[in-house]
PDB file of C-alpha atoms in Angstrom:
ATOM      1  CA  UNK A   1     -21.038  40.303  92.415  1.00 97.00           C
ATOM      2  CA  UNK A   2     -24.151  38.105  91.549  1.00 98.00           C
ATOM      3  CA  UNK A   3     -24.816  36.410  95.150  1.00 98.00           C
ATOM      4  CA  UNK A   4     -27.422  33.680  94.831  1.00 98.00           C
ATOM      5  CA  UNK A   5     -28.736  33.153  98.656  1.00 98.00           C
ATOM      6  CA  UNK A   6     -30.144  29.802  99.350  1.00 98.00           C
ATOM      7  CA  UNK A   7     -31.624  27.696 102.886  1.00 97.00           C
ATOM      8  CA  UNK A   8     -31.606  24.031 103.963  1.00 97.00           C
ATOM      9  CA  UNK A   9     -35.014  24.271 103.888  1.00 92.00           C
ATOM     10  CA  UNK A  10     -38.241  26.716 104.152  1.00 89.00           C
ATOM     11  CA  UNK A  11     -38.256  29.112 106.788  1.00 89.00           C
ATOM     12  CA  UNK A  12     -34.762  29.539 107.802  1.00 94.00           C
ATOM     13  CA  UNK A  13     -34.752  33.084 107.150  1.00 94.00           C
ATOM     14  CA  UNK A  14     -33.514  33.333 103.438  1.00 96.00           C
ATOM     15  CA  UNK A  15     -35.283  36.513 103.117  1.00 97.00           C
ATOM     16  CA  UNK A  16     -34.220  38.679 106.037  1.00 97.00           C
ATOM     17  CA  UNK A  17     -30.639  37.440 105.110  1.00 98.00           C
ATOM     18  CA  UNK A  18     -31.546  38.604 101.926  1.00 98.00           C
ATOM     19  CA  UNK A  19     -32.126  42.200 102.925  1.00 98.00           C
ATOM     20  CA  UNK A  20     -29.063  41.960 104.994  1.00 98.00           C
ATOM     21  CA  UNK A  21     -26.783  41.477 101.988  1.00 98.00           C
ATOM     22  CA  UNK A  22     -28.897  43.503 100.037  1.00 98.00           C
ATOM     23  CA  UNK A  23     -28.536  46.493 102.424  1.00 98.00           C
ATOM     24  CA  UNK A  24     -25.218  45.809 102.943  1.00 98.00           C
ATOM     25  CA  UNK A  25     -24.355  46.005  99.062  1.00 98.00           C
ATOM     26  CA  UNK A  26     -26.472  48.337  98.173  1.00 98.00           C
ATOM     27  CA  UNK A  27     -27.508  45.560  95.503  1.00 98.00           C
ATOM     28  CA  UNK A  28     -30.117  44.609  93.375  1.00 98.00           C
ATOM     29  CA  UNK A  29     -32.788  42.486  94.451  1.00 98.00           C
ATOM     30  CA  UNK A  30     -34.943  39.441  91.760  1.00 98.00           C
ATOM     31  CA  UNK A  31     -36.134  36.825  93.009  1.00 98.00           C
ATOM     32  CA  UNK A  32     -37.551  35.001  89.693  1.00 98.00           C
ATOM     33  CA  UNK A  33     -40.094  31.875  91.189  1.00 97.00           C
ATOM     34  CA  UNK A  34     -42.148  33.392  94.527  1.00 97.00           C
ATOM     35  CA  UNK A  35     -45.243  31.050  94.998  1.00 96.00           C
ATOM     36  CA  UNK A  36     -47.706  32.964  97.361  1.00 94.00           C
ATOM     37  CA  UNK A  37     -48.548  36.332 100.103  1.00 91.00           C
ATOM     38  CA  UNK A  38     -48.017  37.832  96.984  1.00 95.00           C
ATOM     39  CA  UNK A  39     -49.816  40.964  98.858  1.00 92.00           C
ATOM     40  CA  UNK A  40     -47.243  40.560 100.684  1.00 93.00           C
ATOM     41  CA  UNK A  41     -44.387  38.836  98.894  1.00 94.00           C
ATOM     42  CA  UNK A  42     -40.204  38.670  99.677  1.00 95.00           C
ATOM     43  CA  UNK A  43     -39.719  41.483  96.930  1.00 95.00           C
ATOM     44  CA  UNK A  44     -41.995  43.652  99.310  1.00 96.00           C
ATOM     45  CA  UNK A  45     -40.467  42.421 102.793  1.00 96.00           C
ATOM     46  CA  UNK A  46     -36.794  43.388 100.775  1.00 96.00           C
ATOM     47  CA  UNK A  47     -38.486  46.898  99.952  1.00 96.00           C
ATOM     48  CA  UNK A  48     -39.620  47.748 103.635  1.00 96.00           C
ATOM     49  CA  UNK A  49     -36.771  46.237 105.619  1.00 97.00           C
ATOM     50  CA  UNK A  50     -33.391  48.132 103.171  1.00 96.00           C
ATOM     51  CA  UNK A  51     -32.890  52.127 103.784  1.00 96.00           C
ATOM     52  CA  UNK A  52     -30.771  52.411 100.987  1.00 96.00           C
ATOM     53  CA  UNK A  53     -32.072  54.439  97.652  1.00 95.00           C
ATOM     54  CA  UNK A  54     -29.573  52.734  95.185  1.00 97.00           C
ATOM     55  CA  UNK A  55     -30.670  48.810  94.883  1.00 97.00           C
ATOM     56  CA  UNK A  56     -33.982  48.199  92.579  1.00 97.00           C
ATOM     57  CA  UNK A  57     -36.240  45.375  93.049  1.00 97.00           C
ATOM     58  CA  UNK A  58     -36.561  43.549  90.080  1.00 97.00           C
ATOM     59  CA  UNK A  59     -39.441  42.000  88.662  1.00 96.00           C
ATOM     60  CA  UNK A  60     -40.704  38.134  89.485  1.00 97.00           C
ATOM     61  CA  UNK A  61     -40.346  35.801  86.429  1.00 97.00           C
ATOM     62  CA  UNK A  62     -43.168  33.822  87.657  1.00 97.00           C
ATOM     63  CA  UNK A  63     -45.859  34.816  90.345  1.00 97.00           C
ATOM     64  CA  UNK A  64     -47.991  31.860  91.657  1.00 97.00           C
ATOM     65  CA  UNK A  65     -50.862  31.836  93.635  1.00 96.00           C
ATOM     66  CA  UNK A  66     -50.161  29.578  96.447  1.00 96.00           C
ATOM     67  CA  UNK A  67     -47.942  28.824  99.061  1.00 95.00           C
ATOM     68  CA  UNK A  68     -46.745  25.374  97.832  1.00 96.00           C
ATOM     69  CA  UNK A  69     -43.452  24.149  96.044  1.00 96.00           C
ATOM     70  CA  UNK A  70     -43.198  26.024  92.777  1.00 97.00           C
ATOM     71  CA  UNK A  71     -44.259  22.740  90.918  1.00 97.00           C
ATOM     72  CA  UNK A  72     -47.340  22.082  92.217  1.00 97.00           C
ATOM     73  CA  UNK A  73     -48.086  26.197  93.038  1.00 97.00           C
ATOM     74  CA  UNK A  74     -47.222  26.413  88.742  1.00 97.00           C
ATOM     75  CA  UNK A  75     -49.706  23.104  88.720  1.00 97.00           C
ATOM     76  CA  UNK A  76     -52.612  24.789  90.086  1.00 97.00           C
ATOM     77  CA  UNK A  77     -52.203  27.700  88.704  1.00 97.00           C
ATOM     78  CA  UNK A  78     -52.152  26.409  85.032  1.00 97.00           C
ATOM     79  CA  UNK A  79     -48.700  26.950  83.878  1.00 96.00           C
ATOM     80  CA  UNK A  80     -45.580  24.870  83.495  1.00 97.00           C
ATOM     81  CA  UNK A  81     -42.334  26.552  84.958  1.00 98.00           C
ATOM     82  CA  UNK A  82     -39.934  27.116  82.104  1.00 97.00           C
ATOM     83  CA  UNK A  83     -36.362  27.902  82.613  1.00 97.00           C
ATOM     84  CA  UNK A  84     -35.756  29.771  79.289  1.00 96.00           C
ATOM     85  CA  UNK A  85     -38.203  31.895  80.838  1.00 96.00           C
ATOM     86  CA  UNK A  86     -36.808  32.858  83.688  1.00 97.00           C
ATOM     87  CA  UNK A  87     -34.054  35.565  82.443  1.00 96.00           C
ATOM     88  CA  UNK A  88     -31.396  36.975  84.961  1.00 97.00           C
ATOM     89  CA  UNK A  89     -32.208  41.313  85.220  1.00 97.00           C
ATOM     90  CA  UNK A  90     -29.584  43.243  83.350  1.00 96.00           C
ATOM     91  CA  UNK A  91     -28.043  46.013  85.887  1.00 97.00           C
ATOM     92  CA  UNK A  92     -23.926  46.979  86.682  1.00 96.00           C
ATOM     93  CA  UNK A  93     -25.226  46.964  90.359  1.00 98.00           C
ATOM     94  CA  UNK A  94     -24.354  43.810  92.557  1.00 98.00           C
ATOM     95  CA  UNK A  95     -27.187  41.269  92.562  1.00 98.00           C
ATOM     96  CA  UNK A  96     -28.647  39.361  95.383  1.00 98.00           C
ATOM     97  CA  UNK A  97     -30.609  36.483  93.743  1.00 98.00           C
ATOM     98  CA  UNK A  98     -33.407  34.219  96.079  1.00 98.00           C
ATOM     99  CA  UNK A  99     -33.958  30.608  95.864  1.00 97.00           C
ATOM    100  CA  UNK A 100     -37.749  29.645  96.828  1.00 95.00           C
ATOM    101  CA  UNK A 101     -37.312  26.792 100.058  1.00 92.00           C
ATOM    102  CA  UNK A 102     -34.038  24.664  99.503  1.00 95.00           C
ATOM    103  CA  UNK A 103     -32.193  23.982  96.398  1.00 97.00           C
ATOM    104  CA  UNK A 104     -33.821  20.200  95.721  1.00 97.00           C
ATOM    105  CA  UNK A 105     -37.413  21.908  95.567  1.00 97.00           C
ATOM    106  CA  UNK A 106     -38.939  21.402  92.321  1.00 98.00           C
ATOM    107  CA  UNK A 107     -39.935  23.791  89.713  1.00 98.00           C
ATOM    108  CA  UNK A 108     -41.204  21.581  87.333  1.00 97.00           C
ATOM    109  CA  UNK A 109     -40.904  17.999  86.495  1.00 96.00           C
ATOM    110  CA  UNK A 110     -37.157  18.425  85.049  1.00 97.00           C
ATOM    111  CA  UNK A 111     -35.670  21.319  86.830  1.00 97.00           C
ATOM    112  CA  UNK A 112     -35.244  22.633  90.628  1.00 97.00           C
ATOM    113  CA  UNK A 113     -33.853  25.759  92.358  1.00 98.00           C
ATOM    114  CA  UNK A 114     -30.419  24.523  91.720  1.00 98.00           C
ATOM    115  CA  UNK A 115     -30.469  24.914  88.236  1.00 98.00           C
ATOM    116  CA  UNK A 116     -31.121  28.212  88.620  1.00 98.00           C
ATOM    117  CA  UNK A 117     -27.691  28.799  89.321  1.00 98.00           C
ATOM    118  CA  UNK A 118     -25.041  30.167  87.421  1.00 96.00           C
ATOM    119  CA  UNK A 119     -21.729  29.712  86.956  1.00 95.00           C
ATOM    120  CA  UNK A 120     -21.057  33.428  87.714  1.00 96.00           C
ATOM    121  CA  UNK A 121     -23.056  33.283  90.735  1.00 98.00           C
ATOM    122  CA  UNK A 122     -21.609  32.762  94.596  1.00 97.00           C
ATOM    123  CA  UNK A 123     -23.567  31.115  96.636  1.00 98.00           C
ATOM    124  CA  UNK A 124     -24.143  31.958 100.322  1.00 98.00           C
ATOM    125  CA  UNK A 125     -26.529  28.834 102.255  1.00 98.00           C
ATOM    126  CA  UNK A 126     -28.302  29.834 105.050  1.00 98.00           C
ATOM    127  CA  UNK A 127     -28.868  27.372 107.947  1.00 97.00           C
ATOM    128  CA  UNK A 128     -31.083  27.828 111.009  1.00 96.00           C
ATOM    129  CA  UNK A 129     -30.168  25.521 114.281  1.00 93.00           C
ATOM    130  CA  UNK A 130     -32.816  23.486 114.799  1.00 93.00           C
ATOM    131  CA  UNK A 131     -32.772  19.431 115.475  1.00 93.00           C
ATOM    132  CA  UNK A 132     -31.742  17.708 112.342  1.00 94.00           C
ATOM    133  CA  UNK A 133     -30.223  21.650 110.696  1.00 95.00           C
ATOM    134  CA  UNK A 134     -26.574  19.841 110.842  1.00 96.00           C
ATOM    135  CA  UNK A 135     -27.718  16.585 108.648  1.00 97.00           C
ATOM    136  CA  UNK A 136     -29.827  19.323 106.271  1.00 97.00           C
ATOM    137  CA  UNK A 137     -26.892  21.482 105.659  1.00 97.00           C
ATOM    138  CA  UNK A 138     -24.361  19.245 104.768  1.00 97.00           C
ATOM    139  CA  UNK A 139     -26.635  17.287 102.701  1.00 97.00           C
ATOM    140  CA  UNK A 140     -27.489  21.166 101.006  1.00 97.00           C
ATOM    141  CA  UNK A 141     -23.441  21.131 100.710  1.00 97.00           C
ATOM    142  CA  UNK A 142     -23.456  17.844  99.152  1.00 96.00           C
ATOM    143  CA  UNK A 143     -26.193  18.437  96.423  1.00 97.00           C
ATOM    144  CA  UNK A 144     -24.157  21.637  95.630  1.00 97.00           C
ATOM    145  CA  UNK A 145     -20.570  19.821  95.495  1.00 96.00           C
ATOM    146  CA  UNK A 146     -22.551  17.771  92.986  1.00 96.00           C
ATOM    147  CA  UNK A 147     -22.961  20.348  91.082  1.00 96.00           C
ATOM    148  CA  UNK A 148     -20.051  21.261  90.674  1.00 96.00           C
ATOM    149  CA  UNK A 149     -20.720  24.313  92.481  1.00 96.00           C
ATOM    150  CA  UNK A 150     -18.964  25.917  95.585  1.00 93.00           C
ATOM    151  CA  UNK A 151     -20.392  27.746  98.086  1.00 96.00           C
ATOM    152  CA  UNK A 152     -18.854  31.338  98.725  1.00 96.00           C
ATOM    153  CA  UNK A 153     -20.326  31.292 102.366  1.00 97.00           C
ATOM    154  CA  UNK A 154     -22.491  30.777 105.239  1.00 98.00           C
ATOM    155  CA  UNK A 155     -25.079  32.533 106.891  1.00 98.00           C
ATOM    156  CA  UNK A 156     -26.427  30.764 110.780  1.00 97.00           C
ATOM    157  CA  UNK A 157     -29.665  31.943 111.479  1.00 95.00           C
ATOM    158  CA  UNK A 158     -30.594  31.208 115.369  1.00 92.00           C
ATOM    159  CA  UNK A 159     -28.757  31.953 118.545  1.00 90.00           C
ATOM    160  CA  UNK A 160     -25.090  30.687 118.941  1.00 93.00           C
ATOM    161  CA  UNK A 161     -24.430  26.496 118.934  1.00 94.00           C
ATOM    162  CA  UNK A 162     -20.825  26.381 118.488  1.00 95.00           C
ATOM    163  CA  UNK A 163     -21.161  22.971 118.449  1.00 95.00           C
ATOM    164  CA  UNK A 164     -23.357  22.937 115.112  1.00 95.00           C
ATOM    165  CA  UNK A 165     -21.643  25.822 113.666  1.00 96.00           C
ATOM    166  CA  UNK A 166     -18.114  24.505 114.122  1.00 96.00           C
ATOM    167  CA  UNK A 167     -18.934  20.782 112.783  1.00 96.00           C
ATOM    168  CA  UNK A 168     -20.770  22.376 109.486  1.00 96.00           C
ATOM    169  CA  UNK A 169     -17.673  25.222 108.997  1.00 96.00           C
ATOM    170  CA  UNK A 170     -14.828  22.036 109.458  1.00 95.00           C
ATOM    171  CA  UNK A 171     -16.455  20.361 106.798  1.00 92.00           C
ATOM    172  CA  UNK A 172     -16.551  22.922 104.285  1.00 91.00           C
ATOM    173  CA  UNK A 173     -14.541  26.153 102.653  1.00 87.00           C
ATOM    174  CA  UNK A 174     -17.330  28.475 102.611  1.00 91.00           C
ATOM    175  CA  UNK A 175     -16.385  31.297 104.490  1.00 95.00           C
ATOM    176  CA  UNK A 176     -18.604  32.504 107.809  1.00 97.00           C
ATOM    177  CA  UNK A 177     -20.030  35.422 106.805  1.00 97.00           C
ATOM    178  CA  UNK A 178     -21.690  36.218 109.824  1.00 97.00           C
ATOM    179  CA  UNK A 179     -25.360  34.680 112.665  1.00 97.00           C
ATOM    180  CA  UNK A 180     -28.469  36.659 113.318  1.00 97.00           C
ATOM    181  CA  UNK A 181     -29.250  36.137 116.221  1.00 96.00           C
ATOM    182  CA  UNK A 182     -33.159  35.612 117.340  1.00 93.00           C
ATOM    183  CA  UNK A 183     -34.317  39.002 117.222  1.00 95.00           C
ATOM    184  CA  UNK A 184     -37.212  39.943 118.652  1.00 95.00           C
ATOM    185  CA  UNK A 185     -38.056  42.408 115.733  1.00 95.00           C
ATOM    186  CA  UNK A 186     -37.160  42.775 112.857  1.00 96.00           C
ATOM    187  CA  UNK A 187     -37.164  46.449 110.789  1.00 97.00           C
ATOM    188  CA  UNK A 188     -34.190  48.935 108.801  1.00 97.00           C
ATOM    189  CA  UNK A 189     -32.790  49.802 112.333  1.00 97.00           C
ATOM    190  CA  UNK A 190     -31.968  46.292 113.249  1.00 98.00           C
ATOM    191  CA  UNK A 191     -31.183  44.862 109.220  1.00 98.00           C
ATOM    192  CA  UNK A 192     -28.491  48.259 108.435  1.00 97.00           C
ATOM    193  CA  UNK A 193     -26.702  46.854 112.323  1.00 98.00           C
ATOM    194  CA  UNK A 194     -26.279  43.256 110.464  1.00 98.00           C
ATOM    195  CA  UNK A 195     -25.203  45.171 107.170  1.00 98.00           C
ATOM    196  CA  UNK A 196     -22.284  46.584 108.635  1.00 98.00           C
ATOM    197  CA  UNK A 197     -21.212  43.316 110.581  1.00 97.00           C
ATOM    198  CA  UNK A 198     -20.852  41.404 107.503  1.00 98.00           C
ATOM    199  CA  UNK A 199     -20.452  43.840 104.828  1.00 97.00           C
ATOM    200  CA  UNK A 200     -16.651  43.433 105.017  1.00 97.00           C
ATOM    201  CA  UNK A 201     -17.111  39.982 104.692  1.00 97.00           C
ATOM    202  CA  UNK A 202     -19.669  39.885 101.952  1.00 97.00           C
ATOM    203  CA  UNK A 203     -17.120  41.809 100.082  1.00 96.00           C
ATOM    204  CA  UNK A 204     -14.610  39.642 100.126  1.00 94.00           C
ATOM    205  CA  UNK A 205     -16.128  36.807  99.031  1.00 92.00           C
TER     206      UNK A 205
END
């Protein structure tokens, strides 16, 4: 199974969600494009959060120095992101692919994160509760639908908001995988706790 994890924006909890999914499935992990924080990248965080010995963290296709939209970070680095150079790592294991920001974040003048999503990927959308998040979530789902990309699952991030969750789930056929609470901290034990909670729903995608 190949799972692509995207979010309704930046800083909504994609990497924590990715860690949980990776740990639950003992999957390999790949972030095609990392922009900024190269000394403490999302790949580094995954390695810290997981406890299993099966997961392989694959190399980024692009490592960009500036914490900005990939198209701008690449321009500052004097390069242009080429989709042909973004090659999925080969593995016989499950693979979790983490996007950058939301689905319409530009990679270059023509391509966006959504263009990384292949037909055999199961897409999970991470939605974090804040004022406006319903709109951002439904716009994300609409953008994916317009590309004939079905959403396999939704993970909510933050304290429970029944009104938001119910209206979002009523407007999609996507499976509710679970909610990640506003934990005071995340470490291997917390990630393992959520991995155990989410595993059954993930395996049934």
